[in-house]
Short mmCIF file of C-alpha atoms and ligand atoms in Angstrom, two decimals:
data_model
loop_
_atom_site.label_atom_id
_atom_site.label_comp_id
_atom_site.label_asym_id
_atom_site.label_seq_id
_atom_site.Cartn_x
_atom_site.Cartn_y
_atom_site.Cartn_z
CA MET A 250 178.59 138.21 52.11
CA GLN A 251 180.47 139.51 55.14
CA ALA A 252 179.53 137.96 58.50
CA LEU A 253 178.69 140.64 61.06
CA ILE A 254 177.76 138.31 63.92
CA GLU A 255 179.74 135.16 64.72
CA ILE A 256 178.38 132.75 67.27
CA GLU A 257 180.68 129.98 68.44
CA ARG A 258 179.95 126.99 70.68
CA LEU A 259 177.22 128.87 72.49
CA ASN A 260 175.54 127.16 75.43
CA LEU A 261 172.98 129.00 77.51
CA PHE A 262 171.49 127.80 80.79
CA TYR A 263 168.55 129.09 82.80
CA GLY A 264 169.58 127.62 86.16
CA SER A 265 170.09 123.94 85.41
CA PHE A 266 167.99 123.98 82.24
CA GLN A 267 170.01 124.20 79.02
CA ALA A 268 168.10 126.36 76.52
CA LEU A 269 170.80 126.61 73.82
CA LYS A 270 173.11 123.76 72.90
CA ASN A 271 176.37 124.29 71.03
CA VAL A 272 175.07 126.93 68.65
CA ASN A 273 177.47 127.92 65.86
CA MET A 274 176.42 130.42 63.25
CA LYS A 275 177.59 133.32 61.13
CA ILE A 276 175.01 135.99 60.45
CA PRO A 277 175.69 138.06 57.35
CA GLU A 278 175.67 141.82 57.24
CA LYS A 279 172.86 143.77 55.57
CA ALA A 280 170.58 140.81 55.08
CA ILE A 281 167.59 139.33 56.83
CA THR A 282 168.10 136.15 58.83
CA ALA A 283 164.99 134.38 60.10
CA PHE A 284 164.84 132.06 63.13
CA ILE A 285 162.09 129.46 62.92
CA GLY A 286 161.12 126.46 65.03
CA PRO A 287 158.47 125.24 67.45
CA SER A 288 157.60 127.04 70.66
CA GLY A 289 160.25 126.78 73.35
CA CYS A 290 163.13 125.82 71.05
CA GLY A 291 165.30 128.82 72.03
CA LYS A 292 164.68 131.40 69.29
CA SER A 293 163.97 134.30 71.63
CA THR A 294 166.75 133.18 73.94
CA LEU A 295 169.30 133.39 71.14
CA LEU A 296 167.91 136.69 69.90
CA ARG A 297 168.14 138.18 73.40
CA SER A 298 171.72 136.93 73.72
CA LEU A 299 172.69 139.17 70.81
CA ASN A 300 172.18 142.35 72.83
CA ARG A 301 172.61 140.81 76.25
CA MET A 302 169.00 141.19 77.25
CA ASN A 303 169.44 137.83 79.00
CA ASP A 304 171.74 139.60 81.49
CA MET A 305 168.57 140.84 83.13
CA ILE A 306 167.30 137.31 83.79
CA GLN A 307 168.61 135.92 87.09
CA GLY A 308 170.36 132.58 86.97
CA THR A 309 171.34 132.80 83.30
CA ASN A 310 174.68 131.28 82.42
CA ILE A 311 176.35 131.52 79.07
CA GLU A 312 179.34 129.69 77.57
CA GLY A 313 181.05 130.15 74.23
CA SER A 314 181.24 133.42 72.34
CA ILE A 315 179.27 135.90 70.32
CA LYS A 316 181.30 138.34 68.28
CA ILE A 317 179.90 141.39 66.57
CA SER A 318 182.31 143.00 64.13
CA GLY A 319 185.01 140.86 65.69
CA THR A 320 184.42 141.97 69.31
CA ASP A 321 183.23 139.46 71.90
CA ILE A 322 180.10 141.14 73.29
CA TYR A 323 180.45 139.18 76.54
CA GLY A 324 184.03 140.45 76.97
CA LYS A 325 185.02 142.35 80.11
CA ASP A 326 185.39 145.79 78.52
CA VAL A 327 182.05 145.78 76.74
CA ASP A 328 179.69 148.58 77.69
CA VAL A 329 176.22 147.05 77.58
CA GLU A 330 174.49 150.39 76.96
CA THR A 331 176.62 150.99 73.87
CA LEU A 332 175.99 147.42 72.73
CA ARG A 333 172.20 147.90 73.02
CA LYS A 334 172.47 151.16 71.09
CA LYS A 335 174.12 149.20 68.28
CA VAL A 336 171.73 146.27 68.54
CA GLY A 337 168.15 147.49 68.68
CA MET A 338 165.14 145.35 69.41
CA VAL A 339 161.46 145.27 68.48
CA PHE A 340 159.10 142.99 70.41
CA GLN A 341 155.95 141.02 69.74
CA GLN A 342 153.63 143.55 71.36
CA PRO A 343 154.14 147.14 70.27
CA ASN A 344 155.38 148.87 73.43
CA PRO A 345 155.55 152.63 72.87
CA PHE A 346 156.08 154.78 75.94
CA PRO A 347 152.99 156.70 77.12
CA LYS A 348 154.47 159.85 75.63
CA SER A 349 154.02 161.78 72.41
CA ILE A 350 155.07 160.32 69.07
CA TYR A 351 157.91 162.83 68.97
CA ASP A 352 159.14 162.03 72.47
CA ASN A 353 159.09 158.30 71.79
CA VAL A 354 161.50 158.69 68.89
CA ALA A 355 163.60 161.37 70.61
CA TYR A 356 163.87 159.29 73.80
CA GLY A 357 167.01 157.32 72.89
CA PRO A 358 168.91 160.23 71.30
CA ARG A 359 168.13 162.40 74.38
CA LEU A 360 169.35 159.61 76.65
CA HIS A 361 172.58 159.63 74.68
CA GLY A 362 172.97 163.36 75.29
CA ILE A 363 171.52 165.04 72.21
CA LYS A 364 169.81 168.27 73.29
CA SER A 365 169.61 170.48 70.20
CA ARG A 366 165.98 170.87 69.15
CA GLN A 367 166.98 171.13 65.52
CA LYS A 368 169.07 167.95 65.68
CA LEU A 369 166.25 166.09 67.46
CA ASP A 370 163.72 167.30 64.87
CA GLU A 371 165.98 165.90 62.17
CA ILE A 372 166.39 162.55 63.90
CA VAL A 373 162.64 162.26 64.51
CA GLU A 374 161.86 162.93 60.86
CA THR A 375 164.56 160.62 59.49
CA SER A 376 163.59 157.81 61.84
CA LEU A 377 159.86 158.10 61.14
CA ARG A 378 160.59 158.18 57.42
CA GLY A 379 162.85 155.15 57.86
CA ALA A 380 160.00 153.31 59.56
CA ALA A 381 157.47 154.34 56.89
CA LEU A 382 155.39 156.28 59.41
CA TRP A 383 156.26 159.89 58.56
CA ASN A 384 153.34 160.60 56.28
CA GLU A 385 150.83 159.29 58.77
CA ALA A 386 152.44 160.94 61.80
CA LYS A 387 153.96 164.22 60.65
CA ASP A 388 150.91 166.35 61.48
CA HIS A 389 150.38 164.73 64.90
CA LEU A 390 153.84 164.54 66.42
CA LYS A 391 152.59 165.89 69.76
CA ARG A 392 149.79 163.36 69.95
CA SER A 393 150.13 160.41 72.34
CA ALA A 394 151.76 157.37 70.79
CA LEU A 395 148.99 155.34 72.35
CA SER A 396 146.50 156.99 69.98
CA LEU A 397 148.11 155.15 67.04
CA SER A 398 146.82 151.84 65.69
CA GLY A 399 148.71 148.65 66.57
CA GLY A 400 150.49 148.57 63.22
CA GLN A 401 151.43 152.22 63.50
CA GLN A 402 152.65 151.67 67.05
CA GLN A 403 154.88 148.87 65.83
CA ARG A 404 156.34 151.11 63.13
CA LEU A 405 156.85 153.75 65.83
CA CYS A 406 158.80 151.19 67.85
CA ILE A 407 160.92 150.53 64.78
CA ALA A 408 161.46 154.30 64.38
CA ARG A 409 162.44 154.48 68.06
CA ALA A 410 164.99 151.72 67.48
CA LEU A 411 166.36 153.42 64.34
CA ALA A 412 166.72 156.78 66.11
CA VAL A 413 169.92 155.70 67.90
CA GLU A 414 171.48 154.52 64.63
CA PRO A 415 171.84 150.81 65.30
CA ASP A 416 173.73 148.39 63.05
CA ILE A 417 171.51 145.47 63.90
CA LEU A 418 167.76 145.23 64.36
CA LEU A 419 166.32 142.26 66.25
CA MET A 420 162.64 141.54 65.71
CA ASP A 421 160.95 138.96 67.92
CA GLU A 422 157.65 138.00 66.27
CA ALA A 423 157.21 141.69 65.56
CA THR A 424 154.15 141.19 63.37
CA SER A 425 152.32 138.45 65.24
CA ALA A 426 150.00 140.91 66.99
CA LEU A 427 149.18 142.76 63.77
CA ASP A 428 146.53 142.51 61.09
CA PRO A 429 147.57 141.23 57.62
CA ILE A 430 147.92 144.68 56.06
CA SER A 431 150.09 146.04 58.87
CA THR A 432 152.08 142.81 58.69
CA LEU A 433 152.76 143.31 55.00
CA LYS A 434 153.81 146.90 55.67
CA ILE A 435 156.34 145.79 58.25
CA GLU A 436 157.60 143.07 55.91
CA GLU A 437 158.08 145.60 53.12
CA LEU A 438 159.76 147.89 55.58
CA ALA A 439 162.15 145.14 56.66
CA GLN A 440 163.04 144.59 52.99
CA GLU A 441 163.95 148.27 52.65
CA LEU A 442 165.81 148.42 55.94
CA LYS A 443 168.11 145.54 55.08
CA ASP A 444 170.00 147.79 52.68
CA LYS A 445 171.26 149.65 55.73
CA TYR A 446 170.82 147.29 58.65
CA THR A 447 171.40 143.69 59.55
CA ILE A 448 168.09 142.19 60.58
CA VAL A 449 167.48 139.06 62.63
CA MET A 450 163.83 138.11 62.96
CA VAL A 451 162.01 135.40 64.84
CA THR A 452 158.80 134.32 63.19
CA HIS A 453 156.22 131.59 63.55
CA ASN A 454 154.91 132.46 60.14
CA MET A 455 156.61 130.21 57.61
CA HIS A 456 155.33 132.26 54.71
CA GLN A 457 156.85 135.34 56.27
CA ALA A 458 160.24 133.68 56.66
CA ALA A 459 160.07 132.46 53.06
CA ARG A 460 158.92 135.85 51.72
CA VAL A 461 161.20 138.14 53.63
CA SER A 462 164.44 136.51 54.71
CA ASN A 463 167.67 135.71 52.92
CA GLN A 464 168.82 133.03 55.38
CA THR A 465 166.74 130.81 57.59
CA VAL A 466 167.78 128.94 60.71
CA PHE A 467 165.66 126.06 61.97
CA PHE A 468 165.88 125.31 65.71
CA LEU A 469 164.69 122.33 67.69
CA ASN A 470 165.12 121.87 71.47
CA GLY A 471 167.87 124.48 71.73
CA GLU A 472 169.87 123.18 68.77
CA VAL A 473 170.37 124.51 65.29
CA ILE A 474 169.14 121.75 63.02
CA GLU A 475 169.61 123.53 59.72
CA TYR A 476 170.90 126.87 58.50
CA ALA A 477 170.66 127.65 54.81
CA ASP A 478 169.67 130.18 52.19
CA THR A 479 165.95 130.64 52.61
CA GLU A 480 165.13 129.39 49.15
CA LYS A 481 167.15 126.25 49.68
CA LEU A 482 165.80 125.56 53.16
CA PHE A 483 162.19 125.82 52.04
CA SER A 484 162.53 124.02 48.71
CA ASN A 485 165.10 121.39 49.48
CA PRO A 486 165.87 120.96 53.19
CA GLU A 487 168.71 118.63 54.14
CA ASP A 488 167.23 117.40 57.40
CA LYS A 489 164.06 115.35 57.71
CA ARG A 490 163.07 117.33 60.83
CA THR A 491 163.27 120.61 58.90
CA GLU A 492 161.11 119.14 56.19
CA ASP A 493 158.56 117.89 58.71
CA TYR A 494 158.42 121.28 60.39
CA ILE A 495 158.10 123.43 57.29
CA SER A 496 155.47 121.16 55.85
CA GLY A 497 153.47 121.57 59.06
CA ARG A 498 153.83 118.03 60.35
CA PHE A 499 154.72 119.28 63.84
CA GLY A 500 155.07 122.50 65.89
N1 ATP B 792 163.55 133.37 82.01
C1 ATP B 792 163.53 132.06 81.86
N2 ATP B 792 163.76 131.23 82.88
C2 ATP B 792 163.74 129.88 82.73
N3 ATP B 792 163.51 129.26 81.54
C3 ATP B 792 163.29 130.04 80.49
C4 ATP B 792 163.27 131.47 80.56
N4 ATP B 792 163.02 131.96 79.34
C5 ATP B 792 162.88 130.90 78.54
N5 ATP B 792 163.03 129.74 79.21
C6 ATP B 792 162.94 128.38 78.65
O1 ATP B 792 163.92 128.25 77.63
C7 ATP B 792 163.39 127.56 76.51
C8 ATP B 792 163.49 128.44 75.27
O2 ATP B 792 162.64 129.56 75.43
P1 ATP B 792 162.49 130.67 74.32
O3 ATP B 792 161.64 131.74 74.88
O4 ATP B 792 163.83 131.04 73.84
O5 ATP B 792 161.71 129.87 73.17
P2 ATP B 792 161.13 130.36 71.78
O6 ATP B 792 161.70 129.49 70.74
O7 ATP B 792 161.30 131.82 71.64
O8 ATP B 792 159.58 130.01 71.95
P3 ATP B 792 158.26 130.78 71.41
O9 ATP B 792 158.17 130.43 69.96
O10 ATP B 792 157.15 130.16 72.21
O11 ATP B 792 158.43 132.25 71.67
C9 ATP B 792 161.97 127.19 76.88
O12 ATP B 792 161.96 125.88 77.35
C10 ATP B 792 161.61 128.15 77.99
O13 ATP B 792 160.68 127.61 78.87
MG1 MG B 793 159.97 133.44 71.59
#
């Protein structure tokens, strides 16, 4: 498999606190990579580094490099808006805008200058279909997004991310606020989306990582302890600490 994201010797500091320590990793294209590990080990920090969301946090310092398709995303010429268009993100709590379903999905494309009603209609339909929400939403596109259930709102947030045609989708515990059925729907959706997108997901749910991902990375205290094919990592981990964690002995 082709590596889309290459992380080399990455150190990240919040002030004097080092949250990531010498992280090296290649993330393959069109596959699902899961980040697991106990609370506070740096999973979200690394995820946010991939679309420079950490730029917004004062006092953050980063060393080393992250390349996407060969380009250092922390390089001088990088336009952060364009980067975030290419690297979409879905959060733990569904966070639709207090606008209609339609306007939520059309928001990004409009921001990027698309004005044609017909074009926007197309994007809204394709994105909602892509997020497995079209059938439930197509007759209520003018309704407030806040009228949707939590699971539907999360799929709407995925549709909103897809609407700007990203290459990469980052999901930070995107199902942890959802009921089991909505969770399964999002997991199935992720499986479908990986044919077109590269997905990196943080999860506390070991079963989810094992069910859904192709590669799993285990973190501890800001370090990558083990990175392997998911099947291998869960059936035959190399490191004792990985084994302890996946068997529920800590974290
Ligand atoms: N904005 C910040 N300022 C200072 N320290 C931070 C900030 N964000 C995170 N940290 C610290 O960096 C470390 C890693 O945090 P991070 O949020 O990446 O962990 P995580 O693995 O995602 O944890 P969780 O599973 O609880 O979400 C933690 O010790 C945390 O307290
Ligand atoms: Mg986190």
